[in-house]
Short mmCIF file of C-alpha atoms in Angstrom, two decimals:
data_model
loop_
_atom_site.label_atom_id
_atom_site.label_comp_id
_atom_site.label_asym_id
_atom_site.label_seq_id
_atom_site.Cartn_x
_atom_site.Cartn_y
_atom_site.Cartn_z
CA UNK A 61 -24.54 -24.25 -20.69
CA UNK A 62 -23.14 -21.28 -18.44
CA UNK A 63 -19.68 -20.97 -16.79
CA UNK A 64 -18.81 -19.01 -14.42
CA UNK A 65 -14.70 -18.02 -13.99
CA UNK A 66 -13.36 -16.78 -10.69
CA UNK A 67 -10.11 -15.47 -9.81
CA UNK A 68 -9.18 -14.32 -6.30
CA UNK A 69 -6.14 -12.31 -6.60
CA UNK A 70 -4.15 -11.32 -3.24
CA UNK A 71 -6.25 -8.22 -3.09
CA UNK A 72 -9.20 -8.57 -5.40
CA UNK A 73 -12.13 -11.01 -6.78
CA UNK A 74 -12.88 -10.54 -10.31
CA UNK A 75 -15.70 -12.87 -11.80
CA UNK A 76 -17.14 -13.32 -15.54
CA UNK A 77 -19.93 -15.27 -16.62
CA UNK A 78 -19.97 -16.72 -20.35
CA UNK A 79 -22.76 -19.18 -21.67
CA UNK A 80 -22.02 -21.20 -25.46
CA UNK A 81 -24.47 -20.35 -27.92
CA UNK A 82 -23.93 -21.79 -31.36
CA UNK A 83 -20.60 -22.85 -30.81
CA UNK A 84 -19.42 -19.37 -29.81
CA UNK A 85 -18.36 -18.67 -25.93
CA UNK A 86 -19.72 -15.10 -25.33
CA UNK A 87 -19.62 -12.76 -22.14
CA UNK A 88 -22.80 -12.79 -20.53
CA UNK A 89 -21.89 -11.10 -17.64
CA UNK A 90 -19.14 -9.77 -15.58
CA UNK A 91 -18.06 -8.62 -12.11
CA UNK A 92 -14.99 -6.47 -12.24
CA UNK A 93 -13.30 -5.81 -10.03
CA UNK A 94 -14.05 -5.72 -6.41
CA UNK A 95 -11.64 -5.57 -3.75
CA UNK A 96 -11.47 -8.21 -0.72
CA UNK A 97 -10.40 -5.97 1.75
CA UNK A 98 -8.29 -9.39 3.38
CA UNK A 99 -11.09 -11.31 3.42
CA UNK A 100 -11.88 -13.56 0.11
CA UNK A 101 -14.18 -16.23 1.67
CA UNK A 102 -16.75 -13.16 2.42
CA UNK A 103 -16.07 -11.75 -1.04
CA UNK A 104 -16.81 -15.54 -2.55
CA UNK A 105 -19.68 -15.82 -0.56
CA UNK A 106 -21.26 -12.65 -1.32
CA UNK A 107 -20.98 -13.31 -4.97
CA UNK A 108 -22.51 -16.80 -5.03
CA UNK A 109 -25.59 -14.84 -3.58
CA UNK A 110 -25.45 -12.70 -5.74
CA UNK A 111 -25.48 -14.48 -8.85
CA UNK A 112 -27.75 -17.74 -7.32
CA UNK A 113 -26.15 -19.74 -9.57
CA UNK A 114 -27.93 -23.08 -10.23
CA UNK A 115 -27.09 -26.41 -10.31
CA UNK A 116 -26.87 -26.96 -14.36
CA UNK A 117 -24.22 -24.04 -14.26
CA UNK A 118 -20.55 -24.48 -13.81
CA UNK A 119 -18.27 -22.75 -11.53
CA UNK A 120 -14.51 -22.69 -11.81
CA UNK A 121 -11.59 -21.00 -9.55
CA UNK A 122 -8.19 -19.54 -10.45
CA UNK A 123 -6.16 -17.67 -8.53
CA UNK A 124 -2.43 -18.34 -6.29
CA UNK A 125 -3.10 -19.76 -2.90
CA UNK A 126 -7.27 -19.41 -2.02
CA UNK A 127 -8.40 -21.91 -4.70
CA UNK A 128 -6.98 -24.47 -2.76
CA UNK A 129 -9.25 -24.39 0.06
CA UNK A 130 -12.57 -23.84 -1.68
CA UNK A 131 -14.48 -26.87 -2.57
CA UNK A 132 -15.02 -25.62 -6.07
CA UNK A 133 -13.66 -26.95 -9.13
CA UNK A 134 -10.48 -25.12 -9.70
CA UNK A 135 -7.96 -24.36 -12.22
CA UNK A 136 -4.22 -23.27 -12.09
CA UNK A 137 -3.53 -19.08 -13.46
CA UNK A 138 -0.99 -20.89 -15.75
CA UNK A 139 -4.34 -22.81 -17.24
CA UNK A 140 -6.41 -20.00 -17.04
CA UNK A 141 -3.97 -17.70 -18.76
CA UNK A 142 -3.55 -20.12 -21.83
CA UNK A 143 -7.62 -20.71 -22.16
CA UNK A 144 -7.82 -16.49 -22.22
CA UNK A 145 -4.93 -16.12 -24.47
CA UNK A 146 -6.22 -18.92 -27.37
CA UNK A 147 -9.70 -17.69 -27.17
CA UNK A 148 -8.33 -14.13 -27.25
CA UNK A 149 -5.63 -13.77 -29.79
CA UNK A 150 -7.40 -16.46 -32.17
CA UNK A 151 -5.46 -16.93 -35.18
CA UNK A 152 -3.75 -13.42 -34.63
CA UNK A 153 0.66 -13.00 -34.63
CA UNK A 154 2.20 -15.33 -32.19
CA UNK A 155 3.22 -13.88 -28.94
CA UNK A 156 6.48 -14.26 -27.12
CA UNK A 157 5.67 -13.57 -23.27
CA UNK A 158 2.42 -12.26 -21.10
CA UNK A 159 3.44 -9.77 -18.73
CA UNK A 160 0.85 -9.97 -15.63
CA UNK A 161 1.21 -6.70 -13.33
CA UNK A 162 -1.08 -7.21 -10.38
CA UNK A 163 -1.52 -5.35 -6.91
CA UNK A 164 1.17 -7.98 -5.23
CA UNK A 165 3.70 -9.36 -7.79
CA UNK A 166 4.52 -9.22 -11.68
CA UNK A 167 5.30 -12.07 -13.54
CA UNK A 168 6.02 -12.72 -17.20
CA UNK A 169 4.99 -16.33 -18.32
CA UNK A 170 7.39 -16.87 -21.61
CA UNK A 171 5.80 -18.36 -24.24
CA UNK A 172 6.87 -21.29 -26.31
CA UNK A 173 6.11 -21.60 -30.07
CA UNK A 174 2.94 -23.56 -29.60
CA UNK A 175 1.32 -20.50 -27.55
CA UNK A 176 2.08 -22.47 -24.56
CA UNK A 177 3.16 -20.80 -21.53
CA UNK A 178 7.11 -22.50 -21.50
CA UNK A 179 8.59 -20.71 -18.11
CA UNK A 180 7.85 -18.29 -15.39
CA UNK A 181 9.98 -15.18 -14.51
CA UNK A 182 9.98 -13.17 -11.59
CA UNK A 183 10.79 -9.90 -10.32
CA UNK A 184 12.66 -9.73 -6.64
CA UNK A 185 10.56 -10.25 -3.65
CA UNK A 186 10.58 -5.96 -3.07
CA UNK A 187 6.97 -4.47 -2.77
CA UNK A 188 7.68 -1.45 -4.87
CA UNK A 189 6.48 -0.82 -8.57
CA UNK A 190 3.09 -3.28 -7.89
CA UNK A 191 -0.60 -2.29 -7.92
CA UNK A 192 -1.18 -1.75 -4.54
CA UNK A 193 1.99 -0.05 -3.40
CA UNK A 194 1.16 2.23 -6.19
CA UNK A 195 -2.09 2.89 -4.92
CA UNK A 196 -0.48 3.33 -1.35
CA UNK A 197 1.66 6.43 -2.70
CA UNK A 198 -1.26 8.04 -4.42
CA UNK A 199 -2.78 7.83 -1.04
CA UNK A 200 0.36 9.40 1.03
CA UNK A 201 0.57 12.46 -1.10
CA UNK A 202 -3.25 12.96 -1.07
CA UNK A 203 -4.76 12.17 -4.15
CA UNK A 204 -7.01 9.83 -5.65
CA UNK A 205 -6.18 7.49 -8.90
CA UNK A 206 -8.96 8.78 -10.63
CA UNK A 207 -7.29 11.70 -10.08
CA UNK A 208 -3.83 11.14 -10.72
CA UNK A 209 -4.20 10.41 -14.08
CA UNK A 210 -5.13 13.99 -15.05
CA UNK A 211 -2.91 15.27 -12.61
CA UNK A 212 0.36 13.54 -14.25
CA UNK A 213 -1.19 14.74 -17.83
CA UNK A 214 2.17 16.89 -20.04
CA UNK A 215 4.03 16.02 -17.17
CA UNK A 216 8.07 15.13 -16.86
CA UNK A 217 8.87 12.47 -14.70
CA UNK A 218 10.19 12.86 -11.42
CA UNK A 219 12.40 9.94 -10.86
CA UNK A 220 11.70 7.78 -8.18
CA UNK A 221 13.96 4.83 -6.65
CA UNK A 222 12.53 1.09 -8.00
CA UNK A 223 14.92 -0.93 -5.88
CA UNK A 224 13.19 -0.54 -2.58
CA UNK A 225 9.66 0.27 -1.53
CA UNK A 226 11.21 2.35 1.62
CA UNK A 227 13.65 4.22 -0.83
CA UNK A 228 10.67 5.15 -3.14
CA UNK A 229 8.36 6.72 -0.50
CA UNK A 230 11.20 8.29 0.86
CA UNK A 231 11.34 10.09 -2.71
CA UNK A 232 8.07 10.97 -2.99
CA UNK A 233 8.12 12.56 0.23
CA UNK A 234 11.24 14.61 -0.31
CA UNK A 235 9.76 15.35 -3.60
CA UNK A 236 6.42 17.11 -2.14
CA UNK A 237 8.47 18.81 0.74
CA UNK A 238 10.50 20.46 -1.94
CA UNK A 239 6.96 20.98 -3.74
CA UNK A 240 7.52 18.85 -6.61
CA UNK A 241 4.32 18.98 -8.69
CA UNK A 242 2.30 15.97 -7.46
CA UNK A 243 1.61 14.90 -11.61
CA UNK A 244 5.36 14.92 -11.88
CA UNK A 245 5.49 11.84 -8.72
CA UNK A 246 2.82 10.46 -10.41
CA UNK A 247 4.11 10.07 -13.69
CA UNK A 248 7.60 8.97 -12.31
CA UNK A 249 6.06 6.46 -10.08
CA UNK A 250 4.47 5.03 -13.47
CA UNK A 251 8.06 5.20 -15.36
CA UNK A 252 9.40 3.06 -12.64
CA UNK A 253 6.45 0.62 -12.39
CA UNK A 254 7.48 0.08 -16.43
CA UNK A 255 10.92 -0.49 -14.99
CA UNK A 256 10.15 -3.00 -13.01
CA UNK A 257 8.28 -5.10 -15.39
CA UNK A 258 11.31 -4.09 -18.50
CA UNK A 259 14.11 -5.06 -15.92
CA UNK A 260 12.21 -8.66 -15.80
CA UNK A 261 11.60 -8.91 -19.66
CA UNK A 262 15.93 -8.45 -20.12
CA UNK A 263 15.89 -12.11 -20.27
CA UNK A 264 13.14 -12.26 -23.50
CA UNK A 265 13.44 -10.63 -26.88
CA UNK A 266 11.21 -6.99 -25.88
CA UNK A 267 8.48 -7.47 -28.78
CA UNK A 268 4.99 -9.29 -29.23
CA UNK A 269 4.17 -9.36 -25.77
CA UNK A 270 0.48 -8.75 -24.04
CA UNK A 271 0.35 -7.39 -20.66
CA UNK A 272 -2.47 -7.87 -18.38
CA UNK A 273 -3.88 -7.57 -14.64
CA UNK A 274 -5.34 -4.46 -12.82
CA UNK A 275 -2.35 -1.91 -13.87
CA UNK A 276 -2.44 -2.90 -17.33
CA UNK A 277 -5.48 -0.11 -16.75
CA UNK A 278 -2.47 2.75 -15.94
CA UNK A 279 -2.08 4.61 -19.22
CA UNK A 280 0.95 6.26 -17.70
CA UNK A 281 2.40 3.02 -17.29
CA UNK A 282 1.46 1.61 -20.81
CA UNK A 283 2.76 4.30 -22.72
CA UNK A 284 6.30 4.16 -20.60
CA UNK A 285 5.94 0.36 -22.20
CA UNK A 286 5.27 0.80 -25.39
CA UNK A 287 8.44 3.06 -26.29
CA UNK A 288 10.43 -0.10 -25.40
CA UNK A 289 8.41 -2.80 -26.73
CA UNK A 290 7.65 -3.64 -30.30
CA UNK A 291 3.74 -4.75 -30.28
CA UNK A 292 2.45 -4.24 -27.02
CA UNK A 293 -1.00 -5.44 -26.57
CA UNK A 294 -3.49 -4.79 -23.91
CA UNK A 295 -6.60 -6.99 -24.32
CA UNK A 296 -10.34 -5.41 -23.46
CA UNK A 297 -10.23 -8.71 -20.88
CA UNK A 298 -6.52 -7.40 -18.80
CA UNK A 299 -8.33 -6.59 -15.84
CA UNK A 300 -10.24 -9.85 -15.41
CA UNK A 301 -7.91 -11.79 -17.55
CA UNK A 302 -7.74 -14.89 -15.65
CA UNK A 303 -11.17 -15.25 -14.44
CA UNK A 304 -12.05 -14.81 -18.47
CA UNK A 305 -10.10 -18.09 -18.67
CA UNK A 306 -11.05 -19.91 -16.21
CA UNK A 307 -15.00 -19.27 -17.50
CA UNK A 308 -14.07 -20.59 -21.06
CA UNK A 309 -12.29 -23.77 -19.38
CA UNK A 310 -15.52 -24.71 -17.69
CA UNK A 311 -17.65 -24.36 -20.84
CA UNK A 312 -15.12 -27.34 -22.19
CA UNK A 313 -15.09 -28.99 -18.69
CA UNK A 314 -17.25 -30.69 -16.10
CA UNK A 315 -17.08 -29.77 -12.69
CA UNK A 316 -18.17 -30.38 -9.31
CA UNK A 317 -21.38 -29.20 -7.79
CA UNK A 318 -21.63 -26.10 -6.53
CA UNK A 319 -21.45 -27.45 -2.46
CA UNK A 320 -23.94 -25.39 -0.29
CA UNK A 321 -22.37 -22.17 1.36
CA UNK A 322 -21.80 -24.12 4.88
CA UNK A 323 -19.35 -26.65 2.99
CA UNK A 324 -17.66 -23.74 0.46
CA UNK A 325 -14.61 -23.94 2.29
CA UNK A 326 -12.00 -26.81 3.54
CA UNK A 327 -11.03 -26.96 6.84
CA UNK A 328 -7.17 -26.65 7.13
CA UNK A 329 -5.03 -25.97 9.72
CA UNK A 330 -3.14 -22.46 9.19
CA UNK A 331 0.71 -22.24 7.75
CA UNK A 332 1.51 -19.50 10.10
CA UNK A 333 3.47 -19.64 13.95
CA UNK A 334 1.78 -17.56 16.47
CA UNK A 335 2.67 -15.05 19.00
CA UNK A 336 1.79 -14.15 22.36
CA UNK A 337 -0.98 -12.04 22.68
CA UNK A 338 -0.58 -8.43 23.22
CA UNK A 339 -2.89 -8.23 26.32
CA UNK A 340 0.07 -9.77 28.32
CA UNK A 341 2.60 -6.82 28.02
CA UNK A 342 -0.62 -4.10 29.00
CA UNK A 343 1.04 -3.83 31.96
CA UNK A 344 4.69 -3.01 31.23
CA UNK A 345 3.99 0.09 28.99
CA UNK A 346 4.49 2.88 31.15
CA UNK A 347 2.96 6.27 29.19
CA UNK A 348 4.03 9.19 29.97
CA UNK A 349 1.52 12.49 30.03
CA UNK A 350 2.83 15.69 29.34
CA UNK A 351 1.84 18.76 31.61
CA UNK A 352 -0.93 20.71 30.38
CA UNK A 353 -1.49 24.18 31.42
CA UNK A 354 -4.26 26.98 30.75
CA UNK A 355 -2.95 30.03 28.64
CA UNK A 356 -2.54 33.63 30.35
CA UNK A 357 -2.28 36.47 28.74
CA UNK A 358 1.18 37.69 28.76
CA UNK A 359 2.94 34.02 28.57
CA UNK A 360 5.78 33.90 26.58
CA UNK A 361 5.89 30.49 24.45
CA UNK A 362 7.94 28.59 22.08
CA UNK A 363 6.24 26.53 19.02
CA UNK A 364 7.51 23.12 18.24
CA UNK A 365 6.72 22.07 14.88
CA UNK A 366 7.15 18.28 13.62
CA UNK A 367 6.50 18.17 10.27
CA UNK A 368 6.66 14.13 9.44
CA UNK A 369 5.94 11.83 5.95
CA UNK A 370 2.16 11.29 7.43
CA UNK A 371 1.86 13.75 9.94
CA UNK A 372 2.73 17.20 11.20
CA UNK A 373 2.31 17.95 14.89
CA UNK A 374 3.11 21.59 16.95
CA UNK A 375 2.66 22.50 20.26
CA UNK A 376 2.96 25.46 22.38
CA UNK A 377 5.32 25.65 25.33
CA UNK A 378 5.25 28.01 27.67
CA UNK A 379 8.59 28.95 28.86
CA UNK A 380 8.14 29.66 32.51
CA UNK A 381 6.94 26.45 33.40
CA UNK A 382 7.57 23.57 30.37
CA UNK A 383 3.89 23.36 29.99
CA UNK A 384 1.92 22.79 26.59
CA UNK A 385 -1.17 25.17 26.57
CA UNK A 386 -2.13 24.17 22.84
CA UNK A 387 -1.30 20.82 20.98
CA UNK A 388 -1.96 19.75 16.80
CA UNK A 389 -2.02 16.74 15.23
CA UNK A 390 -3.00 16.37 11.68
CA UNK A 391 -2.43 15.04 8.47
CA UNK A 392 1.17 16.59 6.10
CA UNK A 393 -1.05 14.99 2.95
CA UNK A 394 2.17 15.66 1.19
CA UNK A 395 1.61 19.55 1.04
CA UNK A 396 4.54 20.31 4.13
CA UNK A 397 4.08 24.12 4.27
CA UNK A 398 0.74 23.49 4.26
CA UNK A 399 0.37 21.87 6.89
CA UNK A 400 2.33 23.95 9.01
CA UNK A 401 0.39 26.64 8.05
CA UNK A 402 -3.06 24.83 9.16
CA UNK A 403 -0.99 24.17 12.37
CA UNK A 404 -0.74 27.73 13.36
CA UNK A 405 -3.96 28.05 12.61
CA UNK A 406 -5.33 25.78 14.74
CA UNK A 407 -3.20 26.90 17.52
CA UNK A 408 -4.67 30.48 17.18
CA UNK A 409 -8.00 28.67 17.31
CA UNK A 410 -7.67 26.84 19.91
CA UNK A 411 -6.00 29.76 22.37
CA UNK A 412 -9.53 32.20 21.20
CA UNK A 413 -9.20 35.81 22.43
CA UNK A 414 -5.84 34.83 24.56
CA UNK A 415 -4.11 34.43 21.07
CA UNK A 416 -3.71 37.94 20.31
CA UNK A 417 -1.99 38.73 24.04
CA UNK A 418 0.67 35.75 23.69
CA UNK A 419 4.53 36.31 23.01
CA UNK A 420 5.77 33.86 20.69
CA UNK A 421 9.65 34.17 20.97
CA UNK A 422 10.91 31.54 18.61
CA UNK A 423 9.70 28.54 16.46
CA UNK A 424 11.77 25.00 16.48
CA UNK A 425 11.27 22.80 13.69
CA UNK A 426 12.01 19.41 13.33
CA UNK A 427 11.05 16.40 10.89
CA UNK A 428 11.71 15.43 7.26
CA UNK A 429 9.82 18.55 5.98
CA UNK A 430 11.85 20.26 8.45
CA UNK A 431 13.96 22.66 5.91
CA UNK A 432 11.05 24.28 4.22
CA UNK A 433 8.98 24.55 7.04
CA UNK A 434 11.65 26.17 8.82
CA UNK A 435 11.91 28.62 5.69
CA UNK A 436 8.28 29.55 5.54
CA UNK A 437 8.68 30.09 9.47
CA UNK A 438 11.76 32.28 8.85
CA UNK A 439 13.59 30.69 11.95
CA UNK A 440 16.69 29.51 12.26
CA UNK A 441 15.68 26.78 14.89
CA UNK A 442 15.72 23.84 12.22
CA UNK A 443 16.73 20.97 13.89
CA UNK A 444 17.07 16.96 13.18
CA UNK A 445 14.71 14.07 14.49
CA UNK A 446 17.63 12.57 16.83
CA UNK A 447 18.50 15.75 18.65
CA UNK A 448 14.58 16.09 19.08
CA UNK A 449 14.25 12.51 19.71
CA UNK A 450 16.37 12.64 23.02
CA UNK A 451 15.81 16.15 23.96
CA UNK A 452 12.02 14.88 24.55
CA UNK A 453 13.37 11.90 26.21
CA UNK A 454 15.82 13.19 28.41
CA UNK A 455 12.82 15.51 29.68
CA UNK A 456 11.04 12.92 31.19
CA UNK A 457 13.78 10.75 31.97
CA UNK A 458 17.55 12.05 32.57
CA UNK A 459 18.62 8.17 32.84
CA UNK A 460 17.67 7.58 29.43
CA UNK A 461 19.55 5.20 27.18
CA UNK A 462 18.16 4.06 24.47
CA UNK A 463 15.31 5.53 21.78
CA UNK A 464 13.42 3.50 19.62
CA UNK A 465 11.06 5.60 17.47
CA UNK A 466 8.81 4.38 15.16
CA UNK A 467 7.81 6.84 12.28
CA UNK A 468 5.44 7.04 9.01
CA UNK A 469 8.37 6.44 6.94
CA UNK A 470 11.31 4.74 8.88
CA UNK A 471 11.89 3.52 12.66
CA UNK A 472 15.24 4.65 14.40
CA UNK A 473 17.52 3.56 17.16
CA UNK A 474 19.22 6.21 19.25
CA UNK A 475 22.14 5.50 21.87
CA UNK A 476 22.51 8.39 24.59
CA UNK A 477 25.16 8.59 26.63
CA UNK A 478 25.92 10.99 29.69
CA UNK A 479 22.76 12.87 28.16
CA UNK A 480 24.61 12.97 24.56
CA UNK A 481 22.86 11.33 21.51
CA UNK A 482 25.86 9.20 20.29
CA UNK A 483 25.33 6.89 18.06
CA UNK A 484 22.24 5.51 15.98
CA UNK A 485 20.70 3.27 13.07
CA UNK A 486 17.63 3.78 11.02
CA UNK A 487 15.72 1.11 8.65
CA UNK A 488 17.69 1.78 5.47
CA UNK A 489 16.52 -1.15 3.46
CA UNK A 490 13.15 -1.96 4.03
CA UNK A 491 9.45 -0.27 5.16
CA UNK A 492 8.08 -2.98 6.95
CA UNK A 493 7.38 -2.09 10.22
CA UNK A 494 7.13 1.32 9.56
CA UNK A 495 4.10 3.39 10.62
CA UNK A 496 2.28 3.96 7.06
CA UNK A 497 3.12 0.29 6.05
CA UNK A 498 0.62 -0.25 9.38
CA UNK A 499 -1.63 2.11 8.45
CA UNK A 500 -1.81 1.31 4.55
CA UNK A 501 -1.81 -3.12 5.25
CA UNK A 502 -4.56 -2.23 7.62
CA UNK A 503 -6.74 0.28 5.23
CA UNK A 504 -5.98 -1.45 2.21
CA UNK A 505 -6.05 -5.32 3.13
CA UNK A 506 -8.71 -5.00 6.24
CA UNK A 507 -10.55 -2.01 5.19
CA UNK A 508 -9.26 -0.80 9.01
CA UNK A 509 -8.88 3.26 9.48
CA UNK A 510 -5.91 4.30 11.98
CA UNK A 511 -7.72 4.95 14.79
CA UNK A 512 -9.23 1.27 14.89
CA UNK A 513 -5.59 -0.45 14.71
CA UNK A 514 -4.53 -0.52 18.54
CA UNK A 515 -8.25 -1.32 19.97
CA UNK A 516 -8.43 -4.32 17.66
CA UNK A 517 -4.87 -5.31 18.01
CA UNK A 518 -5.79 -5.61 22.01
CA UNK A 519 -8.07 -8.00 20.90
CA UNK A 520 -6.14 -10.20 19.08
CA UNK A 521 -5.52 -13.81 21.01
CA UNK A 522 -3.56 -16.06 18.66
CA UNK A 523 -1.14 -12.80 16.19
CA UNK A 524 -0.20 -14.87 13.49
CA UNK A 525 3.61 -14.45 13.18
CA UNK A 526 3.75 -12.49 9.96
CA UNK A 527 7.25 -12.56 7.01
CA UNK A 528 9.07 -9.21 8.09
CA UNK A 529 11.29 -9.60 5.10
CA UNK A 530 9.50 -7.25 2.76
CA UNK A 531 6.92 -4.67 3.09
#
């Protein structure tokens, strides 16, 4: 008899496939780990084909909120967990809790004296410290995790905020604009992670625990552990942990029929509200298109440099008649100066032969890598995001009263009055909302690249009304 254990975690679909031989469940294969990218009844689908499992074979589903709409046998993570953790630990020293640090949440299931999972515990509802938010960081300073690893090798910890995901990437960022090693982010991001998960486990003696899900892969992360817990174990089965379980429960179980891919899934109304769709406010955006002009030699210009959390921008002005005769966008990848320097650059590229017989008087620097920028520029034009905020505006508009701009990192509010910035507010306790947090949800949940967002959003006719409460 073969099993076959699937758990679809809120980013992932991990699989294994056991048969019993003699008595003795043994791995015959397994699938680990592939992401979702949002959609988990393609995933599912594309693994029943692949495996073409037949009708003397059993399937069984884990996971938090999908196994309740496949029509496949399915199991609890509570269940799953205890089938992995008897067949795992066998006759070996009790435990007292199993820490499970996934991409969305960690929990830590106590356990009683039976090796029964007792209670739950759980971490506050913030974002920061998981799997994927990790990831996510990794990703805004510009490396990869295969890399980081090495990177963060003999390095000290740079200490990062745990108590908000917003607060956190506003660290790292401050930490590569002061050029902060990137291994030292990395290996503080992993000292908080532990944090996280030690700040849940106050409530539980810190000793004989096993940790599993997809970071109990971060070595980083382990090792912060280990110095604070007496017997920390990390199974060969963390990553697919619960999909391991649910596999063994099905060699003990019966189950339903595998139902033929048409009737895989239950048809049930969603959970969420909708909004309007975006289509019907087209028409009250009103953009506004700066005035281009063609370089001359001779012109004497001013460069505006924006150097942001995701991006760095510069144009050129020419001062005789407000126009821009060169414009940048690009990516800061964490690495400020350096992208200021690959502005100028590009600027010189752009303007060919013409560059040479330009005047640059002065260069005006704004953003959150605006100090060091400014120093590599040796100007003395350093100036903050609100002044620059409704300095732009009142260019286009004199009447203007209100600013909302929406960032990488954090969206602000700016009141002008008589043509004077007076008063504003900025998200100070929360990411959501914030340009990354769009860009990352729609890259790392929908496998969507930037420039695909706003053509697909268009699109959209029912926007399911999504929790703003936490990124």
């Amino acid at each position: 008899m073969n099993s076959l254990g699937i758990c679809i975690g809120a980013s992932t679909l991990s699989a294994v496939g056991m048969e019993k031989a003699d008595g003795n469940p043994a791995i015959i294969k397994s699938l680990v780990i592939q992401p979702h990218h949002g959609n988990p009844r393609q995933a599912l689908k594309s693994l029943l084909r692949q495996i073409n499992y037949g009708s003397d074979q059993r399937v069984v589903v884990t996971g938090r909120k999908f196994r309740h709409l496949v029509n496949i046998t399915s199991i609890s993570e509570v269940e799953a967990i205890e089938m992995a953790l008897a067949h795992v630990r066998g006759g070996s020293k009790p435990l007292n809790a199993v820490v499970s640090a996934g991409a969305e949440s960690f929990l830590v299931y106590l356990l009683g004296a039976d090796g029964r999972i007792s209670s739950v515990l759980t971490g506050n509802k913030c974002a920061s410290g998981t799997g994927d938010f990790f990831v996510q960081q990794l990703g805004r300073i510009g490396i990869d995790l295969e890399d980081s690893f090495a990177l963060a090798n003999g390095e000290t910890p740079y200490k990062v905020s745990g108590r908000c995901s917003v607060f956190c990437k506003s660290d790292c960022t401050h930490a590569t604009n002061k050029g902060v090693p990137k291994g030292r982010i990395v290996v503080g991001l992993c000292e908080m992670m532990a944090g996280k998960i030690l700040e849940i486990l106050k409530q539980t003696p810190r000793n004989n625990i096993i940790l599993i899900g997809g970071t109990a892969q971060n070595p980083i992360m382990v090792n912060f552990l280990s110095k604070e817990i007496d017997n920390l174990v990390v199974p060969a089965e963390a990553p697919y942990f619960e999909a391991y379980g649910a596999a063994l429960w099905g060699l003990e179980h019966d189950t339903k029929a595998l139902p033929q891919e048409g009737q895989l899934f239950q048809d049930t109304s969603s959970s969420f509200s909708f909004l309007p769709k975006l289509s019907n406010f087209v028409n009250m955006v009103d953009f506004k298109a700066g005035s281009h002009g063609q370089a001359q030699p001779g012109d004497e210009c001013i460069i505006g440099l924006d150097v942001g959390s995701t991006t760095t921008k510069a144009v050129l002005l020419r001062l005789s008649d407000d126009k821009v005769i060169a414009s940048v966008y690009l990516r800061t990848q964490g690495n400020p100066v350096g992208a200021a320097r690959e502005c100028y650059a590009r600027l010189h590229e752009q303007l060919g032969p013409l560059a040479d017989l330009l005047q640059i008087k002065a260069v005006g620097v704004t953003g959150s890598g605006r100090q060091i920028a400014g120093l590599h520029a040796m100007t003395d034009g350093i100036i903050n995001e609100i002044i620059a905020h409704a300095a732009g505006a009142l260019f286009y508009n004199s009447e203007v009263e209100t600013i909302f701009e929406i960032g990488g990192q954090d969206a602000k509010y700016t009141f002008i009055r008589r043509g004077v910035p007076s008063d504003y507010a900025m998200n100070d306790a929360c990411s959501a909302g914030t340009g990354s947090f769009l860009e990352e949800a729609a890259k790392e949940t929908m496998g969507l690249g930037m420039e695909s967002i706003a053509d697909i959003a268009i699109l959209g006719l029912r926007p399911p009304n999504l929790n703003d409460q936490c990124a």
